[in-house]
């Protein structure tokens, strides 16, 4: 199964210190959530290599009587082989703005509707987590936000923002020669918010990894946190998020 446009992911791997309260153990609930992912055709990710790499995927089928979940393969066979050899896989998706995650020890090759697929065990536990402190808004695919990052000794580097909140941003597809250092703070980055204005922020890199898109192109991704941000800047970002969300609701009505 393929997707016409490669859609960037919205999540980082869970970093909650104690998230046991968010785990579901009911088999009926787990099956129901996975089937809703199928109905919604939700874009998902399957992480391997200790979470350093991922392929984009989708849930294709749930077979409770065989204790199986069927996932889409990557178009890149070399990456599928990495998944074949992995002894820990982390599946991540989203449903109604709530993060869905489960872990599998392996994936086996199978077919679904005549095409390559993976089968994994139906999880005994599933993480369903909604971070309430900051609502993350996915930016428009056709006209994504951009962030201009000052880099010492060279011109500013412009990267695409795939989601934004009052607490930080996720950026993708920065140039391969832009080596963002984990935990390093990049100062005076500029983000243009259409119809709202331009804000200047300091960002701290909290996570970096590669993402393989459905068209097999490998892109870089980084999750960044705003640091030392003035209240007026946070208010401007929140105003942009509210405006974009209202525009989207208006388009759907």
mmCIF file with all atom_site columns, C-alpha atoms in Angstrom, residues 36 48 55 65 68 72 74 96 102 120 154 157 174 177 179 186 188 202 218 225 227 241 246 248:
data_model
loop_
_atom_site.group_PDB
_atom_site.id
_atom_site.type_symbol
_atom_site.label_atom_id
_atom_site.label_alt_id
_atom_site.label_comp_id
_atom_site.label_asym_id
_atom_site.label_entity_id
_atom_site.label_seq_id
_atom_site.pdbx_PDB_ins_code
_atom_site.Cartn_x
_atom_site.Cartn_y
_atom_site.Cartn_z
_atom_site.occupancy
_atom_site.B_iso_or_equiv
_atom_site.pdbx_formal_charge
_atom_site.auth_seq_id
_atom_site.auth_comp_id
_atom_site.auth_asym_id
_atom_site.auth_atom_id
_atom_site.pdbx_PDB_model_num
ATOM 1  C CA . UNK A 1 36  ? -9.426 2.868   14.244 1.00 0.00 ? 36  UNK A CA 1
ATOM 2  C CA . UNK A 1 48  ? 14.488 0.232   14.599 1.00 0.00 ? 48  UNK A CA 1
ATOM 3  C CA . UNK A 1 55  ? 10.303 3.687   8.181  1.00 0.00 ? 55  UNK A CA 1
ATOM 4  C CA . UNK A 1 65  ? -7.593 -14.826 16.362 1.00 0.00 ? 65  UNK A CA 1
ATOM 5  C CA . UNK A 1 68  ? -1.201 -10.565 14.720 1.00 0.00 ? 68  UNK A CA 1
ATOM 6  C CA . UNK A 1 72  ? 2.899  -1.823  5.602  1.00 0.00 ? 72  UNK A CA 1
ATOM 7  C CA . UNK A 1 74  ? 8.797  0.329   3.074  1.00 0.00 ? 74  UNK A CA 1
ATOM 8  C CA . UNK A 1 96  ? -7.318 12.142  17.877 1.00 0.00 ? 96  UNK A CA 1
ATOM 9  C CA . UNK A 1 102 ? 3.729  -0.262  21.321 1.00 0.00 ? 102 UNK A CA 1
ATOM 10 C CA . UNK A 1 120 ? 4.030  -8.384  14.417 1.00 0.00 ? 120 UNK A CA 1
ATOM 11 C CA . UNK A 1 154 ? 28.388 30.186  7.197  1.00 0.00 ? 154 UNK A CA 1
ATOM 12 C CA . UNK A 1 157 ? 20.405 27.479  7.211  1.00 0.00 ? 157 UNK A CA 1
ATOM 13 C CA . UNK A 1 174 ? 17.854 19.996  7.097  1.00 0.00 ? 174 UNK A CA 1
ATOM 14 C CA . UNK A 1 177 ? 26.125 19.041  6.312  1.00 0.00 ? 177 UNK A CA 1
ATOM 15 C CA . UNK A 1 179 ? 25.194 18.702  12.085 1.00 0.00 ? 179 UNK A CA 1
ATOM 16 C CA . UNK A 1 186 ? 21.088 27.566  18.804 1.00 0.00 ? 186 UNK A CA 1
ATOM 17 C CA . UNK A 1 188 ? 18.440 33.842  17.461 1.00 0.00 ? 188 UNK A CA 1
ATOM 18 C CA . UNK A 1 202 ? 16.536 30.037  21.019 1.00 0.00 ? 202 UNK A CA 1
ATOM 19 C CA . UNK A 1 218 ? 16.074 9.563   3.945  1.00 0.00 ? 218 UNK A CA 1
ATOM 20 C CA . UNK A 1 225 ? 12.779 22.818  22.785 1.00 0.00 ? 225 UNK A CA 1
ATOM 21 C CA . UNK A 1 227 ? 14.652 28.000  25.860 1.00 0.00 ? 227 UNK A CA 1
ATOM 22 C CA . UNK A 1 241 ? -1.631 27.956  16.605 1.00 0.00 ? 241 UNK A CA 1
ATOM 23 C CA . UNK A 1 246 ? -9.679 27.787  13.663 1.00 0.00 ? 246 UNK A CA 1
ATOM 24 C CA . UNK A 1 248 ? -8.847 24.237  9.666  1.00 0.00 ? 248 UNK A CA 1
#
